[in-house]
mmCIF file of C-alpha atoms in Angstrom:
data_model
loop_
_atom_site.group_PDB
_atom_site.id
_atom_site.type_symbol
_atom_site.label_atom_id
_atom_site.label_comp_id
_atom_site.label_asym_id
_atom_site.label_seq_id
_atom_site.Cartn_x
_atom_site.Cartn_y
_atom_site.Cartn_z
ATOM 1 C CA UNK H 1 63.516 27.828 -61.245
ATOM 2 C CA UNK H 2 63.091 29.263 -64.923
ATOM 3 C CA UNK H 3 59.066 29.188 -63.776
ATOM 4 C CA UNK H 4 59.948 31.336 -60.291
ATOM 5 C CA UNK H 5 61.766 33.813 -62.301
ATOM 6 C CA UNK H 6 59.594 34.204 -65.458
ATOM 7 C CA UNK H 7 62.147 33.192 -67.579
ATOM 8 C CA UNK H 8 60.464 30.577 -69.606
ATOM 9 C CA UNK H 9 60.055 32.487 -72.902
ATOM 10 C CA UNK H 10 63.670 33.442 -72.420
ATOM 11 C CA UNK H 11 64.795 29.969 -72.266
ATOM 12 C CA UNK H 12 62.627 29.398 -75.271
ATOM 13 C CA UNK H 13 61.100 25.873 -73.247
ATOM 14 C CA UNK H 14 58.303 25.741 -76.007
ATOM 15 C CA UNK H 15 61.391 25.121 -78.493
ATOM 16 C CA UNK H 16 63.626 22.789 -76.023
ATOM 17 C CA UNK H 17 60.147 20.440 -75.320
ATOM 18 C CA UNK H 18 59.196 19.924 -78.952
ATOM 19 C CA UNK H 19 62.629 19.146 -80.163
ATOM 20 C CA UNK H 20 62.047 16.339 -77.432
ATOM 21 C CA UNK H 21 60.268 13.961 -80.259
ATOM 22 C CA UNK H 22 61.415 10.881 -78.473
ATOM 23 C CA UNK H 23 59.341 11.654 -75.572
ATOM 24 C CA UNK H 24 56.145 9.731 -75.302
ATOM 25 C CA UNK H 25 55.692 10.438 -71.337
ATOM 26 C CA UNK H 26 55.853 14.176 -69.468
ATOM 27 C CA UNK H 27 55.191 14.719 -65.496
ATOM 28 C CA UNK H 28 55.108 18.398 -63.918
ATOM 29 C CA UNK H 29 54.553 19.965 -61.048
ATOM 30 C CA UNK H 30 53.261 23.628 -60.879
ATOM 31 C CA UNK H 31 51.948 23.381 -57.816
ATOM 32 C CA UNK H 32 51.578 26.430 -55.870
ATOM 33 C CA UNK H 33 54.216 29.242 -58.115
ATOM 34 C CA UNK H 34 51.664 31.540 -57.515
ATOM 35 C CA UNK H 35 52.981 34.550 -58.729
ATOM 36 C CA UNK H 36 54.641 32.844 -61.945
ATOM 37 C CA UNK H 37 51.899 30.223 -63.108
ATOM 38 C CA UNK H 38 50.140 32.748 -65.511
ATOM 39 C CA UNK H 39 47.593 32.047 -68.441
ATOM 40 C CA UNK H 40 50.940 33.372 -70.895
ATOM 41 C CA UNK H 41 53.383 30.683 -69.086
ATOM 42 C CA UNK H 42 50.585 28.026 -69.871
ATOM 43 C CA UNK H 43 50.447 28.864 -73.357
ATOM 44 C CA UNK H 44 53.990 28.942 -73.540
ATOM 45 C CA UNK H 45 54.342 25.477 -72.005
ATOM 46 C CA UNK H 46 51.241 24.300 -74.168
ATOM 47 C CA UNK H 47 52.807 25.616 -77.414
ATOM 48 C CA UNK H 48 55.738 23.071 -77.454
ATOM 49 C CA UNK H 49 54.594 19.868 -75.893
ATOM 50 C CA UNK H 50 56.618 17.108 -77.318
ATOM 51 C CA UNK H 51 54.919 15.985 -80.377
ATOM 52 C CA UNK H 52 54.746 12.400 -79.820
ATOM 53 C CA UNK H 53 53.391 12.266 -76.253
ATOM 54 C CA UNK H 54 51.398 9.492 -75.101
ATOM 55 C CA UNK H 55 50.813 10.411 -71.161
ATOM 56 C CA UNK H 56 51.058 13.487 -69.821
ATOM 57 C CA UNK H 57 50.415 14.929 -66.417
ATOM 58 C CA UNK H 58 50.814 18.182 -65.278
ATOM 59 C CA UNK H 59 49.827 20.218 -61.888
ATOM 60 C CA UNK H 60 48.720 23.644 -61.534
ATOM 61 C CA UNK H 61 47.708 23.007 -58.183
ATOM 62 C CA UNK H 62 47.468 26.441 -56.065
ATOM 63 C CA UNK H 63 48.175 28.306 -59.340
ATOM 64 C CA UNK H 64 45.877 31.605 -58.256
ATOM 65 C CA UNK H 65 46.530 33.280 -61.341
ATOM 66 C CA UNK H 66 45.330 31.053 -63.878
ATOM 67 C CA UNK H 67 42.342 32.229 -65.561
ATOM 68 C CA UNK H 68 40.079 30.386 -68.433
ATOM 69 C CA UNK H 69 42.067 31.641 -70.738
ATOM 70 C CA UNK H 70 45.573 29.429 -69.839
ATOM 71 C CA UNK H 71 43.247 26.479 -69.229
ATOM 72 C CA UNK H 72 41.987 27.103 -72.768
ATOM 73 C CA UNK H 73 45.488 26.642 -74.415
ATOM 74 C CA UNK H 74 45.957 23.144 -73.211
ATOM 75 C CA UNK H 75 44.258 19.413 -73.847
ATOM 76 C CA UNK H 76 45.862 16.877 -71.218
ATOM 77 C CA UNK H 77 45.243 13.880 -69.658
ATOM 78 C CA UNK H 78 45.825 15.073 -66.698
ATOM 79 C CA UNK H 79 44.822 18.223 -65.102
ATOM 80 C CA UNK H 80 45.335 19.265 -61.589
ATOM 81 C CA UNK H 81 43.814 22.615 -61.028
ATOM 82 C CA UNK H 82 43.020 21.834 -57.099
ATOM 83 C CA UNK H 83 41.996 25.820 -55.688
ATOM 84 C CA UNK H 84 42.678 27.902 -58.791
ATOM 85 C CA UNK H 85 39.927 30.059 -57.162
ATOM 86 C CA UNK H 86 39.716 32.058 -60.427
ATOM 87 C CA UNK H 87 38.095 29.537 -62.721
ATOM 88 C CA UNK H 88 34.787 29.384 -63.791
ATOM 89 C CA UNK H 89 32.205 27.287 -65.882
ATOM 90 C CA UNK H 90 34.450 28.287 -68.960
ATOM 91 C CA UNK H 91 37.079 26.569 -68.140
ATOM 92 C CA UNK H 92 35.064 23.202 -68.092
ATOM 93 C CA UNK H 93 33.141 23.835 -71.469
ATOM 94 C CA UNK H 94 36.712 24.759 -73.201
ATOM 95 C CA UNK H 95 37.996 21.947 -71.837
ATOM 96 C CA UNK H 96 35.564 19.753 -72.954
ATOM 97 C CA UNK H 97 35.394 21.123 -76.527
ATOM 98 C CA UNK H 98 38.884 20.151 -76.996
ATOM 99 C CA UNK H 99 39.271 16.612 -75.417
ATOM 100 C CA UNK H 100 41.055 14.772 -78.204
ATOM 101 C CA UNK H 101 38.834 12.229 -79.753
ATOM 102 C CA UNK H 102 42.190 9.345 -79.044
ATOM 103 C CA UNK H 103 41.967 9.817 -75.186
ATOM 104 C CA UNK H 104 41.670 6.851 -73.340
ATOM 105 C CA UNK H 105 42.661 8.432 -69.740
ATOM 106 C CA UNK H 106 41.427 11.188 -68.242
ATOM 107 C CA UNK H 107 42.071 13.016 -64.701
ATOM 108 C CA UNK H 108 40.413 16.381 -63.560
ATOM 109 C CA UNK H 109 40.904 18.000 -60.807
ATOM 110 C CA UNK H 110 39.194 21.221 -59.853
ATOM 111 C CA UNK H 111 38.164 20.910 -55.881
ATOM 112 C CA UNK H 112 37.696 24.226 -54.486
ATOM 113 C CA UNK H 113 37.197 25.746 -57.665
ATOM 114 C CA UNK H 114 33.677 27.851 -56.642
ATOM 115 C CA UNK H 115 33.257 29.254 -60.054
ATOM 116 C CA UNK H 116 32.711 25.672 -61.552
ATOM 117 C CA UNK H 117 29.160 24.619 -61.451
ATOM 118 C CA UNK H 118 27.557 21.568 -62.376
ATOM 119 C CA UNK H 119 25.579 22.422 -65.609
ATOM 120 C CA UNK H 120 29.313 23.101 -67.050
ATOM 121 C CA UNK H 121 30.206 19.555 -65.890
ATOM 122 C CA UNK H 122 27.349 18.458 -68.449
ATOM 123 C CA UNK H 123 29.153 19.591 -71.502
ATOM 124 C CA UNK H 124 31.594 16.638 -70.649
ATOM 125 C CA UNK H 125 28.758 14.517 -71.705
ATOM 126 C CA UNK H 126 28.499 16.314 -75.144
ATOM 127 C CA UNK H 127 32.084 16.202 -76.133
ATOM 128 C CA UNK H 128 33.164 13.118 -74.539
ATOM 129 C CA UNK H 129 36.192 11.063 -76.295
ATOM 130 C CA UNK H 130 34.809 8.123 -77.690
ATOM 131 C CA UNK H 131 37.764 5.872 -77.093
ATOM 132 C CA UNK H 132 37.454 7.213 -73.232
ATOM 133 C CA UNK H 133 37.973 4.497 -70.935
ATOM 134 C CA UNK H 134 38.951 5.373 -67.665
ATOM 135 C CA UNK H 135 37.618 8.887 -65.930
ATOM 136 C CA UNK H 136 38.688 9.927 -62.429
ATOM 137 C CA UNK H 137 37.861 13.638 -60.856
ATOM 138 C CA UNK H 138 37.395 15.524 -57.605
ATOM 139 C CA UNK H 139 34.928 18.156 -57.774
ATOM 140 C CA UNK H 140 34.162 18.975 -53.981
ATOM 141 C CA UNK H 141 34.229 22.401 -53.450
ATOM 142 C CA UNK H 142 32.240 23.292 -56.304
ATOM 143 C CA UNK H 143 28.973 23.206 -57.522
ATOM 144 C CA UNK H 144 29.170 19.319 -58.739
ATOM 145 C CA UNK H 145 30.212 18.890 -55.185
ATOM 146 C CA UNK H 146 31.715 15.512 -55.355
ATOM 147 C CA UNK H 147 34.429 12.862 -56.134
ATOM 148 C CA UNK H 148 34.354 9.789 -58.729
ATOM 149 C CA UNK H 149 37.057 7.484 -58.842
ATOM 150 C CA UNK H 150 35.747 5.986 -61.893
ATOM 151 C CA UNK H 151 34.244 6.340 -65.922
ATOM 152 C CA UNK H 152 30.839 4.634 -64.791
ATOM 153 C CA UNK H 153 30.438 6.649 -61.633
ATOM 154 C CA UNK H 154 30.399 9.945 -63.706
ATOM 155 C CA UNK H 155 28.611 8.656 -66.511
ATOM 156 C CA UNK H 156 25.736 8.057 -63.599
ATOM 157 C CA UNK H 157 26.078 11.493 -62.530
ATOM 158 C CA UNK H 158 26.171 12.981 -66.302
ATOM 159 C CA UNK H 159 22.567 11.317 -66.811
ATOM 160 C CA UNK H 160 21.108 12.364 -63.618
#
């Protein structure tokens, strides 16, 4: 509700989340508070992530108003950005430039995304996590134009 209303700097949630230092596992949906799911409520949201997190899985799915910019302000494991129609190619290279080097899981999500293309997808390749094990995203809709349910099934595509 505090996301519908704009009311998460108010509540200070950056403060409330990081106090949370027990917390080693987060799951939220976004999905589709389209006129609340701004790049300045992901930065809020970003800024006070429990420090000791371990898994963490959020959805922005049908967020419209999410630019590069909020994508820029986060590194996840999980990243469900399913028709944010405004992302582009910058996204993907920020994203990639800040994949912690400790990752062992990663999701993305970006079908229907028409602004990411696949030489973006490539810079994956550059920054990739070395303790990376397990990869699984859906890039239909865009100009990668496919699916891979696994590490070794993008790590073909990467070298093609």
């Amino acid at each position: 509700q505090a996301m519908q209303r704009g009311l998460l700097g108010d509540m200070n949630l950056a403060e409330i989340l990081a106090a949370d230092v027990g917390r080693e596992r987060l799951e939220l949906s976004l999905a589709h508070f389209e006129a609340s799911c701004t790049d300045s409520a992901m930065k809020i949201l970003a800024s006070g992530l429990p420090p000791n997190l371990q898994e963490l899985r959020l959805s922005f799915e049908g967020c419209n108003r999410i630019t590069d910019v909020g994508v820029s302000s986060l590194m996840l494991l999980y990243l469900d950005f399913i028709g944010c129609t405004l992302l582009t190619d910058a996204s993907i290279i920020s994203l990639a430039k800040h994949l912690p080097a400790s990752l062992h899981e990663l999701q993305l999500h970006f079908a229907g995304c028409e602004g990411i293309h696949a030489g973006a997808v490539q810079h994956l390749k550059e920054h990739w996590p070395p303790a990376l094990q397990q990869f699984r995203g859906s890039f239909k809709g865009t100009g990668v134009n496919r699916n891979f349910r696994h590490l070794q099934e993008f790590q073909v595509f990467l070298k093609e």
